[in-house]
Amino acid sequence: MSEATHQSAVETMTPTESVLAQMWRDLLGRPDIRSGDDFFEAGGTSLTAIKLLQRVEKRFGADVLSPDTLYEDPRLGSLARAIDGAGGRG
Amino acid sequence: MFRAWADRLPPGIELRAVRLPGRHAWHPEPAFTDCVTAADRLAAGLGPELRPPYVLFGHSMGALLAHQLIRAVERRRLAPPVLYVSASWLVEGTPQERLPDPAAPDDRFVDVLGRLGGVPPEVLADPEVLAFTLPVLRADFRLCRTYAYEPDGPPMEVPVRAMGGVADTVTPVGEMGSWARHAGRFLGVRRFPGDHFFIRDQVDQVIGALVEDLAAVTADVRVP
């Protein structure tokens, strides 16, 4: 993979991923969040998970992200796809 | 709460946990507002899945709902469970002052909730986490308040087992014997170390007791 495509693969996030990444940065105190990152491996706890769910609910709607989804596949990209798939308001 | 049970139950017993509506994106439909309607909806929804032999095990409000579900199952002439276990719940219900008042302001509600136990202090201390948690708990306690004890109601045909924590001050284990008056066959009260939430710490002991009771009540039931 060339440097250029590598760069764009890293930096291209969907709008939902970008919003989630900002939430993660804020909750986890880490600047470097990528779409393949796992919420719990990145430092998330059961308590920060609730805060994330609360923020997702406020931002995207009450029924777009099941806590089960967060625990089953906690990667940022997967959560964003789940939210988009559930028709989360952008 | 029952996640820990899944890999501890012996083969041959399948775990099915019931989660109510009004629980965020798990079940975003509006919460039930009274326990009889809730039980009717549960009976309607679970109907085909209530295949004998099955057990209804409930803890606290879950035991209230399981009790009402048996009533609903009887009304609908569905197959009854072979056993009902009421953990941390009294047939008379619980005096309202022992439970948080769903209509109370947050600080008072959280104060009573904290004394009840079961919710970690770090949850109670965090406004954002509370904002997520309190609506669900308020709905639960509202549902508990709709329980009407029938002192002269006909006893259940389903065998009943009561389980309680010896340090429970909300549903004291010493008061659980009154289930006997409402059960055709009462297996007695099992006492465990711990408080209202003893079943979280006593998972293996509770499952062991349940398996033992299940063996006793199914001894003369032929499994198809």
Short mmCIF file of C-alpha atoms in Angstrom, two decimals:
data_model
loop_
_atom_site.label_atom_id
_atom_site.label_comp_id
_atom_site.label_asym_id
_atom_site.label_seq_id
_atom_site.Cartn_x
_atom_site.Cartn_y
_atom_site.Cartn_z
CA MET A 1 0.00 0.00 0.00
CA SER A 2 1.41 3.38 -0.97
CA GLU A 3 1.88 6.11 1.60
CA ALA A 4 -0.86 8.18 0.00
CA THR A 5 -3.57 5.50 0.11
CA HIS A 6 -2.48 4.50 3.61
CA GLN A 7 -2.94 8.08 4.73
CA SER A 8 -6.38 8.41 3.22
CA ALA A 9 -7.48 5.03 4.62
CA VAL A 10 -6.60 6.27 8.08
CA GLU A 11 -8.12 9.68 7.81
CA THR A 12 -11.31 8.98 5.92
CA MET A 13 -14.05 8.62 8.43
CA THR A 14 -17.77 8.68 7.80
CA PRO A 15 -19.61 11.58 9.42
CA THR A 16 -20.95 9.24 12.10
CA GLU A 17 -17.49 7.84 12.78
CA SER A 18 -16.15 11.37 13.20
CA VAL A 19 -18.81 12.25 15.75
CA LEU A 20 -18.16 9.00 17.64
CA ALA A 21 -14.40 9.55 17.50
CA GLN A 22 -14.85 12.95 19.14
CA MET A 23 -16.93 11.30 21.92
CA TRP A 24 -14.24 8.66 22.43
CA ARG A 25 -11.46 11.27 22.55
CA ASP A 26 -13.39 13.16 25.18
CA LEU A 27 -14.35 10.11 27.26
CA LEU A 28 -11.09 8.20 26.98
CA GLY A 29 -8.74 11.17 26.99
CA ARG A 30 -6.89 9.94 23.91
CA PRO A 31 -6.23 12.02 20.81
CA ASP A 32 -5.57 9.12 18.43
CA ILE A 33 -8.86 7.35 17.73
CA ARG A 34 -9.25 5.34 14.53
CA SER A 35 -12.21 3.54 13.09
CA GLY A 36 -10.73 0.08 13.79
CA ASP A 37 -10.19 0.86 17.51
CA ASP A 38 -11.94 -1.19 20.17
CA PHE A 39 -13.69 0.91 22.84
CA PHE A 40 -12.66 -1.28 25.76
CA GLU A 41 -9.12 -1.93 24.53
CA ALA A 42 -8.79 1.83 24.13
CA GLY A 43 -9.52 2.27 27.85
CA GLY A 44 -13.30 2.21 27.99
CA THR A 45 -14.92 0.85 31.17
CA SER A 46 -18.49 -0.16 31.98
CA LEU A 47 -19.00 3.35 33.36
CA THR A 48 -17.59 5.20 30.33
CA ALA A 49 -19.62 2.79 28.18
CA ILE A 50 -22.82 4.10 29.83
CA LYS A 51 -21.66 7.66 29.23
CA LEU A 52 -20.99 6.83 25.59
CA LEU A 53 -24.45 5.28 25.24
CA GLN A 54 -26.00 8.33 26.88
CA ARG A 55 -24.17 10.68 24.49
CA VAL A 56 -25.03 8.53 21.46
CA GLU A 57 -28.67 8.55 22.54
CA LYS A 58 -28.68 12.33 22.88
CA ARG A 59 -26.92 12.90 19.57
CA PHE A 60 -28.40 10.20 17.34
CA GLY A 61 -31.64 9.09 18.99
CA ALA A 62 -32.84 6.77 21.72
CA ASP A 63 -33.05 3.54 19.79
CA VAL A 64 -30.05 3.46 17.48
CA LEU A 65 -27.34 1.72 19.48
CA SER A 66 -28.12 -1.24 21.71
CA PRO A 67 -25.77 -1.73 24.65
CA ASP A 68 -25.48 -5.33 23.45
CA THR A 69 -23.99 -4.08 20.17
CA LEU A 70 -21.41 -2.05 22.07
CA TYR A 71 -20.36 -5.12 24.05
CA GLU A 72 -20.42 -7.53 21.11
CA ASP A 73 -18.41 -5.48 18.62
CA PRO A 74 -16.95 -2.39 20.27
CA ARG A 75 -14.99 -1.13 17.24
CA LEU A 76 -15.69 2.46 16.31
CA GLY A 77 -16.47 1.62 12.68
CA SER A 78 -18.89 -1.11 13.70
CA LEU A 79 -20.72 1.18 16.12
CA ALA A 80 -20.99 3.85 13.43
CA ARG A 81 -22.40 1.32 10.96
CA ALA A 82 -24.91 0.14 13.58
CA ILE A 83 -26.03 3.72 14.19
CA ASP A 84 -26.30 4.47 10.46
CA GLY A 85 -28.08 1.17 9.85
CA ALA A 86 -30.62 1.98 12.56
CA GLY A 87 -31.34 5.31 10.92
CA GLY A 88 -29.62 7.47 13.52
CA ARG A 89 -30.20 11.15 12.85
CA GLY A 90 -27.04 12.67 11.43
CA MET B 1 -27.83 -10.16 35.99
CA PHE B 2 -28.38 -13.62 34.47
CA ARG B 3 -25.43 -13.40 32.04
CA ALA B 4 -23.29 -15.10 34.69
CA TRP B 5 -25.72 -18.02 34.77
CA ALA B 6 -25.38 -19.03 31.14
CA ASP B 7 -22.18 -21.06 31.43
CA ARG B 8 -22.88 -22.30 34.96
CA LEU B 9 -26.15 -24.10 34.34
CA PRO B 10 -25.85 -27.85 33.81
CA PRO B 11 -26.46 -29.17 30.30
CA GLY B 12 -30.15 -29.77 29.73
CA ILE B 13 -31.22 -26.47 31.25
CA GLU B 14 -31.64 -23.61 28.83
CA LEU B 15 -31.54 -20.07 30.18
CA ARG B 16 -33.97 -17.50 28.83
CA ALA B 17 -33.77 -14.03 30.34
CA VAL B 18 -36.61 -11.55 29.96
CA ARG B 19 -35.82 -7.91 29.42
CA LEU B 20 -38.60 -5.36 29.68
CA PRO B 21 -39.39 -2.50 27.31
CA GLY B 22 -38.37 1.00 28.31
CA ARG B 23 -34.72 0.00 28.36
CA HIS B 24 -32.96 2.34 25.95
CA ALA B 25 -32.02 0.79 22.62
CA TRP B 26 -32.35 -2.73 24.04
CA HIS B 27 -36.09 -2.24 24.03
CA PRO B 28 -37.04 1.32 23.17
CA GLU B 29 -40.79 0.69 23.39
CA PRO B 30 -42.47 2.54 26.29
CA ALA B 31 -42.09 0.91 29.69
CA PHE B 32 -44.97 -1.04 31.20
CA THR B 33 -46.93 1.01 33.69
CA ASP B 34 -48.68 -1.71 35.64
CA CYS B 35 -47.68 -5.22 36.55
CA VAL B 36 -50.85 -7.02 35.48
CA THR B 37 -50.67 -5.58 31.97
CA ALA B 38 -46.96 -6.34 31.91
CA ALA B 39 -47.60 -9.98 32.82
CA ASP B 40 -50.33 -10.27 30.20
CA ARG B 41 -48.01 -8.90 27.53
CA LEU B 42 -45.26 -11.25 28.70
CA ALA B 43 -47.63 -14.23 28.55
CA ALA B 44 -48.73 -13.23 25.06
CA GLY B 45 -45.15 -12.73 23.89
CA LEU B 46 -43.68 -15.79 25.54
CA GLY B 47 -46.66 -18.07 24.92
CA PRO B 48 -45.17 -20.61 22.50
CA GLU B 49 -41.85 -20.56 24.34
CA LEU B 50 -43.35 -21.64 27.64
CA ARG B 51 -42.81 -25.30 26.91
CA PRO B 52 -42.93 -27.65 29.88
CA PRO B 53 -41.04 -28.42 31.89
CA TYR B 54 -39.92 -24.86 32.63
CA VAL B 55 -39.15 -22.82 35.73
CA LEU B 56 -39.94 -19.17 36.39
CA PHE B 57 -37.22 -17.63 38.50
CA GLY B 58 -37.47 -13.99 39.46
CA HIS B 59 -35.50 -11.66 41.66
CA SER B 60 -37.26 -8.72 43.35
CA MET B 61 -39.42 -7.00 40.71
CA GLY B 62 -38.64 -9.96 38.47
CA ALA B 63 -40.22 -12.26 41.06
CA LEU B 64 -43.26 -9.97 41.23
CA LEU B 65 -43.59 -10.22 37.45
CA ALA B 66 -43.04 -13.99 37.42
CA HIS B 67 -45.81 -14.32 40.03
CA GLN B 68 -48.16 -12.24 37.90
CA LEU B 69 -47.05 -14.15 34.82
CA ILE B 70 -48.20 -17.39 36.42
CA ARG B 71 -51.61 -15.76 36.99
CA ALA B 72 -51.66 -14.70 33.33
CA VAL B 73 -50.59 -18.18 32.20
CA GLU B 74 -53.46 -19.64 34.24
CA ARG B 75 -55.93 -17.20 32.68
CA ARG B 76 -54.74 -18.10 29.20
CA ARG B 77 -54.67 -21.82 29.96
CA LEU B 78 -51.04 -22.06 28.88
CA ALA B 79 -48.74 -24.72 30.31
CA PRO B 80 -47.77 -23.70 33.86
CA PRO B 81 -44.18 -23.83 35.10
CA VAL B 82 -43.06 -26.80 37.19
CA LEU B 83 -41.58 -24.40 39.73
CA TYR B 84 -41.73 -20.73 40.68
CA VAL B 85 -38.83 -19.23 42.60
CA SER B 86 -39.33 -15.92 44.36
CA ALA B 87 -35.95 -14.46 45.26
CA SER B 88 -35.94 -11.31 47.39
CA TRP B 89 -39.67 -10.72 47.03
CA LEU B 90 -42.55 -11.03 49.47
CA VAL B 91 -46.01 -12.15 48.45
CA GLU B 92 -47.39 -9.17 50.39
CA GLY B 93 -45.21 -6.82 48.36
CA THR B 94 -42.86 -4.32 49.98
CA PRO B 95 -43.93 -1.32 52.07
CA GLN B 96 -43.57 1.70 49.81
CA GLU B 97 -41.29 3.57 52.19
CA ARG B 98 -38.61 0.90 51.77
CA LEU B 99 -38.32 1.60 48.04
CA PRO B 100 -37.42 4.82 46.23
CA ASP B 101 -40.43 6.97 45.36
CA PRO B 102 -40.47 7.27 41.56
CA ALA B 103 -42.04 10.73 41.86
CA ALA B 104 -39.33 12.04 44.22
CA PRO B 105 -36.72 14.49 42.94
CA ASP B 106 -33.43 12.98 41.81
CA ASP B 107 -31.48 13.63 45.02
CA ARG B 108 -34.07 12.01 47.28
CA PHE B 109 -34.63 9.13 44.86
CA VAL B 110 -30.88 8.50 44.64
CA ASP B 111 -30.54 8.69 48.41
CA VAL B 112 -33.09 5.90 49.00
CA LEU B 113 -31.70 3.97 46.05
CA GLY B 114 -28.24 4.10 47.61
CA ARG B 115 -29.54 2.65 50.87
CA LEU B 116 -31.32 -0.12 48.97
CA GLY B 117 -28.00 -1.21 47.46
CA GLY B 118 -27.52 -2.88 44.13
CA VAL B 119 -26.40 0.23 42.28
CA PRO B 120 -22.66 0.89 42.48
CA PRO B 121 -21.69 4.16 44.25
CA GLU B 122 -19.77 5.33 41.18
CA VAL B 123 -23.02 5.17 39.21
CA LEU B 124 -24.90 7.11 41.89
CA ALA B 125 -22.19 9.76 41.90
CA ASP B 126 -22.14 10.48 38.17
CA PRO B 127 -24.86 12.76 36.75
CA GLU B 128 -24.38 11.56 33.19
CA VAL B 129 -24.59 7.89 34.17
CA LEU B 130 -27.60 8.66 36.36
CA ALA B 131 -29.31 10.38 33.44
CA PHE B 132 -29.09 7.07 31.60
CA THR B 133 -30.03 4.87 34.56
CA LEU B 134 -32.71 6.75 36.52
CA PRO B 135 -35.53 6.70 33.95
CA VAL B 136 -35.33 2.90 33.82
CA LEU B 137 -35.24 2.54 37.61
CA ARG B 138 -38.11 5.01 38.09
CA ALA B 139 -40.23 2.96 35.70
CA ASP B 140 -39.32 -0.22 37.59
CA PHE B 141 -40.32 1.21 40.96
CA ARG B 142 -43.50 2.64 39.44
CA LEU B 143 -44.33 -0.87 38.25
CA CYS B 144 -43.64 -2.34 41.70
CA ARG B 145 -46.15 0.10 43.21
CA THR B 146 -48.94 -1.28 41.06
CA TYR B 147 -48.76 -4.69 42.74
CA ALA B 148 -51.91 -5.42 44.72
CA TYR B 149 -51.63 -8.22 47.25
CA GLU B 150 -54.63 -10.53 47.35
CA PRO B 151 -54.67 -12.00 50.88
CA ASP B 152 -57.52 -14.33 49.97
CA GLY B 153 -56.44 -15.15 46.43
CA PRO B 154 -56.52 -18.83 45.48
CA PRO B 155 -53.19 -20.58 46.08
CA MET B 156 -51.03 -21.25 43.04
CA GLU B 157 -50.91 -24.81 41.86
CA VAL B 158 -47.30 -24.26 40.86
CA PRO B 159 -44.81 -25.33 43.54
CA VAL B 160 -43.19 -22.27 45.15
CA ARG B 161 -39.68 -21.81 46.54
CA ALA B 162 -38.63 -18.61 48.32
CA MET B 163 -35.00 -17.48 48.50
CA GLY B 164 -33.65 -14.58 50.48
CA GLY B 165 -30.54 -12.92 51.83
CA VAL B 166 -30.25 -13.04 55.61
CA ALA B 167 -29.24 -9.37 55.76
CA ASP B 168 -32.05 -8.14 53.46
CA THR B 169 -33.96 -5.27 55.11
CA VAL B 170 -36.20 -4.56 52.10
CA THR B 171 -37.77 -7.99 51.73
CA PRO B 172 -36.69 -9.69 54.98
CA VAL B 173 -36.10 -13.40 54.67
CA GLY B 174 -37.97 -13.94 57.94
CA GLU B 175 -41.19 -12.73 56.26
CA MET B 176 -40.92 -15.02 53.23
CA GLY B 177 -42.67 -17.94 54.86
CA SER B 178 -46.01 -16.36 54.00
CA TRP B 179 -45.60 -17.65 50.45
CA ALA B 180 -46.75 -20.95 52.01
CA ARG B 181 -50.30 -19.56 52.29
CA HIS B 182 -50.36 -18.93 48.55
CA ALA B 183 -48.86 -22.16 47.29
CA GLY B 184 -50.44 -25.56 47.02
CA ARG B 185 -46.94 -26.91 47.51
CA PHE B 186 -44.39 -24.74 49.29
CA LEU B 187 -40.81 -25.91 49.21
CA GLY B 188 -39.77 -23.50 51.96
CA VAL B 189 -37.39 -20.59 52.33
CA ARG B 190 -33.73 -20.90 51.43
CA ARG B 191 -31.52 -18.45 53.28
CA PHE B 192 -28.32 -17.17 51.72
CA PRO B 193 -25.56 -14.89 53.00
CA GLY B 194 -26.05 -11.34 51.75
CA ASP B 195 -28.70 -8.66 51.38
CA HIS B 196 -31.46 -7.93 48.86
CA PHE B 197 -28.98 -8.55 46.04
CA PHE B 198 -27.57 -11.81 47.38
CA ILE B 199 -28.11 -13.60 44.08
CA ARG B 200 -25.30 -11.59 42.47
CA ASP B 201 -22.70 -12.87 44.92
CA GLN B 202 -24.13 -16.33 45.45
CA VAL B 203 -24.47 -17.40 41.83
CA ASP B 204 -23.17 -20.94 42.26
CA GLN B 205 -25.13 -21.54 45.46
CA VAL B 206 -28.37 -20.20 43.96
CA ILE B 207 -27.97 -22.28 40.81
CA GLY B 208 -27.14 -25.35 42.92
CA ALA B 209 -30.30 -24.84 44.96
CA LEU B 210 -32.38 -24.27 41.85
CA VAL B 211 -31.10 -27.42 40.17
CA GLU B 212 -31.84 -29.39 43.32
CA ASP B 213 -35.41 -28.03 43.52
CA LEU B 214 -35.92 -28.65 39.83
CA ALA B 215 -34.88 -32.28 40.25
CA ALA B 216 -37.31 -32.63 43.15
CA VAL B 217 -40.32 -31.17 41.34
CA THR B 218 -39.66 -32.94 38.04
CA ALA B 219 -38.98 -36.33 39.63
CA ASP B 220 -42.52 -37.40 38.87
CA VAL B 221 -42.94 -35.41 35.65
CA ARG B 222 -42.24 -37.33 32.48
CA VAL B 223 -40.30 -35.26 29.95
CA PRO B 224 -41.57 -35.83 26.42
#
